[in-house]
Amino acid sequence: MENEEYDTIDLLEVLNAVRQHLAILILCTLAAAVVGFTVSKFAMTPQYESSALMIVNTRQDTTSNVTSDQINSATKLVSTYSIIIKSDTVLQQVINDLGLSLTYGELKDRVTVDAVDDTQVMKITVRSNNPEWAQQVCNKITEVSPDAILEAVEAGSVKVISQAPVPTEPVSPNVLKNTALAGMVGLVLCLGVIFLQVLLDNKIKSEEDIAKYLDLTVVGVIPEYERGKKK
């Protein structure tokens, strides 16, 4: 153990290497950010989402007062209703009514149903690269699903409280986020290359390196100087 040698990483040496390659580090970060921006802006297809809101009730009769137990029961029914909405009973009818050139599985992947803040309101969202198509499909689902839900559950009611609008802004890709992530990746990769360069560099460059790596005492140094055009 006494004769075993260990290589240590000099943090100051790494920082000096980073400082010496600072310009390259900045260029790599900017280049990666530009690539991320270009890919997000011009190579990726924008995706739009259109959403509609539906409220779930535990019964069809809404003339009397609604109790808290009924609201809690309706909240629990949202997850059940979401499964029915994404079933082939509903989505296949949507495909047939609109004449879509999609299979049931392809349309299901574009539809999400979520509860809004653990309430009895559920949000139906359709994603597509065509905003008008997303709105049309979402509204058709809200039109078809209530009858399918009542037929399956045989209780309660579902009503649309907000129709799906035509989305104006894409939800993906997030150009700013992708640009920042690409810049960070470029920065990390460049730092990794610099770190490996310092770690694998075993050259003797100064008298301090002789004392550090060879454990020898420096007794003299021959300087290098320039005289005219000759060294």
Short mmCIF file of C-alpha atoms in Angstrom, two decimals:
data_model
loop_
_atom_site.label_atom_id
_atom_site.label_comp_id
_atom_site.label_asym_id
_atom_site.label_seq_id
_atom_site.Cartn_x
_atom_site.Cartn_y
_atom_site.Cartn_z
CA MET A 1 0.00 0.00 0.00
CA GLU A 2 2.91 2.33 0.71
CA ASN A 3 4.26 1.93 -2.86
CA GLU A 4 0.84 2.27 -4.49
CA GLU A 5 0.40 5.54 -6.36
CA TYR A 6 -2.84 7.42 -6.86
CA ASP A 7 -3.64 9.95 -9.58
CA THR A 8 -5.32 13.02 -8.17
CA ILE A 9 -7.37 15.59 -10.06
CA ASP A 10 -6.18 19.13 -9.61
CA LEU A 11 -9.27 21.34 -9.60
CA LEU A 12 -7.18 24.43 -10.23
CA GLU A 13 -5.70 22.76 -13.30
CA VAL A 14 -9.16 21.99 -14.61
CA LEU A 15 -10.31 25.57 -14.02
CA ASN A 16 -7.24 26.89 -15.82
CA ALA A 17 -7.96 24.60 -18.76
CA VAL A 18 -11.56 25.85 -18.86
CA ARG A 19 -10.34 29.43 -18.82
CA GLN A 20 -7.88 28.74 -21.64
CA HIS A 21 -10.64 27.14 -23.75
CA LEU A 22 -13.34 29.63 -22.78
CA ALA A 23 -13.85 30.85 -26.33
CA ILE A 24 -14.29 27.29 -27.62
CA LEU A 25 -16.67 26.56 -24.74
CA ILE A 26 -18.85 29.55 -25.66
CA LEU A 27 -18.80 28.66 -29.36
CA CYS A 28 -19.83 25.04 -28.67
CA THR A 29 -22.69 26.21 -26.45
CA LEU A 30 -23.93 28.69 -29.05
CA ALA A 31 -23.57 26.17 -31.88
CA ALA A 32 -25.59 23.56 -29.98
CA ALA A 33 -28.25 26.16 -29.14
CA VAL A 34 -28.51 27.17 -32.80
CA VAL A 35 -28.91 23.51 -33.82
CA GLY A 36 -31.63 23.04 -31.20
CA PHE A 37 -33.45 26.17 -32.38
CA THR A 38 -33.20 25.19 -36.05
CA VAL A 39 -34.47 21.65 -35.48
CA SER A 40 -37.35 22.84 -33.27
CA LYS A 41 -38.36 25.67 -35.59
CA PHE A 42 -38.02 24.08 -39.00
CA ALA A 43 -37.67 20.28 -38.68
CA MET A 44 -40.33 19.43 -36.07
CA THR A 45 -44.03 19.53 -36.95
CA PRO A 46 -46.06 21.84 -34.66
CA GLN A 47 -48.73 20.11 -32.60
CA TYR A 48 -52.00 21.74 -31.50
CA GLU A 49 -54.42 20.80 -28.74
CA SER A 50 -58.14 21.53 -28.60
CA SER A 51 -59.99 20.89 -25.33
CA ALA A 52 -63.60 20.75 -24.17
CA LEU A 53 -65.02 20.57 -20.63
CA MET A 54 -67.79 18.23 -19.48
CA ILE A 55 -69.42 18.02 -16.06
CA VAL A 56 -70.35 14.70 -14.47
CA ASN A 57 -73.47 14.22 -12.33
CA THR A 58 -74.49 11.10 -10.44
CA ARG A 59 -78.12 11.40 -11.51
CA GLN A 60 -80.11 12.88 -14.36
CA ASP A 61 -82.54 14.74 -12.12
CA THR A 62 -81.08 18.16 -11.33
CA THR A 63 -84.16 19.80 -9.83
CA SER A 64 -83.32 19.19 -6.17
CA ASN A 65 -80.29 20.32 -4.22
CA VAL A 66 -76.97 18.60 -4.81
CA THR A 67 -75.27 17.20 -1.72
CA SER A 68 -71.55 16.89 -1.05
CA ASP A 69 -71.81 13.10 -1.22
CA GLN A 70 -73.22 13.35 -4.71
CA ILE A 71 -70.36 15.63 -5.74
CA ASN A 72 -67.79 13.19 -4.31
CA SER A 73 -69.46 10.31 -6.13
CA ALA A 74 -69.41 12.28 -9.39
CA THR A 75 -65.72 13.04 -8.90
CA LYS A 76 -64.98 9.33 -8.59
CA LEU A 77 -67.01 8.65 -11.74
CA VAL A 78 -64.71 10.85 -13.83
CA SER A 79 -62.09 8.10 -14.10
CA THR A 80 -64.78 5.60 -15.12
CA TYR A 81 -66.23 7.94 -17.70
CA SER A 82 -62.78 8.70 -19.13
CA ILE A 83 -62.31 4.98 -19.88
CA ILE A 84 -65.66 4.89 -21.67
CA ILE A 85 -64.80 8.00 -23.70
CA LYS A 86 -61.54 6.45 -24.91
CA SER A 87 -63.19 3.11 -25.67
CA ASP A 88 -63.82 1.88 -29.20
CA THR A 89 -67.56 2.38 -28.62
CA VAL A 90 -67.10 6.16 -28.68
CA LEU A 91 -63.99 6.69 -30.78
CA GLN A 92 -64.99 4.26 -33.53
CA GLN A 93 -68.28 6.10 -33.90
CA VAL A 94 -66.35 9.38 -34.13
CA ILE A 95 -64.19 7.86 -36.86
CA ASN A 96 -67.23 6.65 -38.76
CA ASP A 97 -69.22 9.89 -38.42
CA LEU A 98 -66.34 12.11 -39.52
CA GLY A 99 -64.91 9.68 -42.08
CA LEU A 100 -61.44 9.79 -40.53
CA SER A 101 -58.60 7.85 -42.12
CA LEU A 102 -57.38 6.66 -38.73
CA THR A 103 -57.62 3.41 -36.85
CA TYR A 104 -59.12 3.28 -33.37
CA GLY A 105 -55.66 2.91 -31.80
CA GLU A 106 -54.26 5.90 -33.69
CA LEU A 107 -57.13 8.14 -32.59
CA LYS A 108 -56.92 6.89 -29.00
CA ASP A 109 -53.28 7.96 -28.83
CA ARG A 110 -54.34 11.51 -29.71
CA VAL A 111 -57.08 11.76 -27.07
CA THR A 112 -56.59 12.42 -23.35
CA VAL A 113 -59.23 12.70 -20.63
CA ASP A 114 -58.34 14.18 -17.23
CA ALA A 115 -60.18 15.42 -14.16
CA VAL A 116 -59.89 19.17 -13.58
CA ASP A 117 -58.37 19.73 -10.12
CA ASP A 118 -60.07 16.62 -8.66
CA THR A 119 -63.54 18.00 -9.41
CA GLN A 120 -66.52 16.54 -11.22
CA VAL A 121 -65.41 18.37 -14.35
CA MET A 122 -63.40 16.42 -16.89
CA LYS A 123 -61.30 17.82 -19.71
CA ILE A 124 -61.21 16.11 -23.09
CA THR A 125 -58.19 17.04 -25.21
CA VAL A 126 -57.37 16.11 -28.80
CA ARG A 127 -53.89 16.66 -30.27
CA SER A 128 -53.09 17.06 -33.95
CA ASN A 129 -50.88 18.98 -36.35
CA ASN A 130 -54.10 20.44 -37.80
CA PRO A 131 -55.88 22.80 -35.35
CA GLU A 132 -59.24 22.64 -37.14
CA TRP A 133 -59.09 18.85 -37.19
CA ALA A 134 -58.39 18.76 -33.45
CA GLN A 135 -61.38 21.01 -32.73
CA GLN A 136 -63.71 19.00 -34.98
CA VAL A 137 -62.77 15.67 -33.41
CA CYS A 138 -62.96 17.01 -29.85
CA ASN A 139 -66.45 18.44 -30.35
CA LYS A 140 -67.58 15.21 -31.99
CA ILE A 141 -66.39 13.23 -28.97
CA THR A 142 -68.42 15.47 -26.64
CA GLU A 143 -71.41 14.91 -28.90
CA VAL A 144 -71.14 11.11 -29.02
CA SER A 145 -69.88 10.28 -25.51
CA PRO A 146 -72.90 11.27 -23.32
CA ASP A 147 -75.22 8.67 -24.87
CA ALA A 148 -72.50 6.00 -24.69
CA ILE A 149 -71.82 6.82 -21.03
CA LEU A 150 -75.51 6.73 -20.04
CA GLU A 151 -76.00 3.46 -21.88
CA ALA A 152 -73.00 1.87 -20.14
CA VAL A 153 -73.50 3.25 -16.62
CA GLU A 154 -77.31 3.53 -16.68
CA ALA A 155 -77.16 6.38 -14.17
CA GLY A 156 -76.07 9.98 -13.93
CA SER A 157 -75.56 12.51 -16.67
CA VAL A 158 -72.79 14.21 -18.60
CA LYS A 159 -73.13 17.71 -20.01
CA VAL A 160 -70.82 19.88 -22.07
CA ILE A 161 -69.94 23.12 -20.30
CA SER A 162 -67.27 24.34 -22.71
CA GLN A 163 -66.97 23.61 -26.42
CA ALA A 164 -63.58 22.98 -27.99
CA PRO A 165 -62.13 26.08 -29.68
CA VAL A 166 -59.74 26.19 -32.61
CA PRO A 167 -56.22 26.35 -31.08
CA THR A 168 -54.11 29.25 -32.29
CA GLU A 169 -50.76 28.43 -30.70
CA PRO A 170 -48.93 25.08 -30.92
CA VAL A 171 -48.24 23.22 -27.68
CA SER A 172 -45.11 21.60 -29.10
CA PRO A 173 -42.34 21.85 -29.93
CA ASN A 174 -41.26 24.33 -27.24
CA VAL A 175 -38.63 26.24 -29.23
CA LEU A 176 -37.27 28.20 -26.27
CA LYS A 177 -37.00 25.12 -24.05
CA ASN A 178 -35.38 23.00 -26.75
CA THR A 179 -32.89 25.76 -27.56
CA ALA A 180 -31.90 26.07 -23.91
CA LEU A 181 -31.58 22.30 -23.49
CA ALA A 182 -29.45 21.99 -26.62
CA GLY A 183 -27.18 24.76 -25.37
CA MET A 184 -26.81 23.01 -22.02
CA VAL A 185 -25.97 19.72 -23.75
CA GLY A 186 -23.30 21.46 -25.84
CA LEU A 187 -21.86 23.09 -22.72
CA VAL A 188 -21.73 19.82 -20.77
CA LEU A 189 -20.17 17.90 -23.66
CA CYS A 190 -17.51 20.55 -24.18
CA LEU A 191 -16.71 20.60 -20.44
CA GLY A 192 -16.46 16.80 -20.51
CA VAL A 193 -13.93 16.93 -23.36
CA ILE A 194 -11.87 19.53 -21.49
CA PHE A 195 -12.01 17.44 -18.30
CA LEU A 196 -10.86 14.30 -20.14
CA GLN A 197 -8.10 16.25 -21.82
CA VAL A 198 -6.79 17.39 -18.45
CA LEU A 199 -7.22 13.95 -16.92
CA LEU A 200 -5.39 12.12 -19.72
CA ASP A 201 -2.65 14.70 -20.20
CA ASN A 202 0.56 13.25 -18.71
CA LYS A 203 3.04 15.63 -20.31
CA ILE A 204 5.66 17.45 -18.25
CA LYS A 205 5.21 21.15 -18.94
CA SER A 206 6.94 22.90 -16.04
CA GLU A 207 9.29 22.35 -13.15
CA GLU A 208 6.26 22.14 -10.87
CA ASP A 209 5.07 19.09 -12.87
CA ILE A 210 8.44 17.38 -12.27
CA ALA A 211 8.12 17.81 -8.52
CA LYS A 212 4.44 16.83 -8.58
CA TYR A 213 4.44 13.77 -10.83
CA LEU A 214 8.03 12.47 -10.60
CA ASP A 215 8.76 13.42 -6.98
CA LEU A 216 12.12 14.86 -8.01
CA THR A 217 13.83 18.05 -6.99
CA VAL A 218 14.53 20.54 -9.78
CA VAL A 219 18.17 21.69 -9.62
CA GLY A 220 18.18 23.86 -12.72
CA VAL A 221 16.12 25.19 -15.61
CA ILE A 222 17.29 25.99 -19.13
CA PRO A 223 15.13 28.85 -20.37
CA GLU A 224 13.92 29.19 -23.94
CA TYR A 225 14.25 32.64 -25.42
CA GLU A 226 14.06 34.30 -28.79
CA ARG A 227 16.83 36.30 -30.39
CA GLY A 228 15.74 37.89 -33.59
CA LYS A 229 14.06 35.20 -35.67
CA LYS A 230 15.96 32.31 -34.12
CA LYS A 231 15.17 30.48 -30.89
#
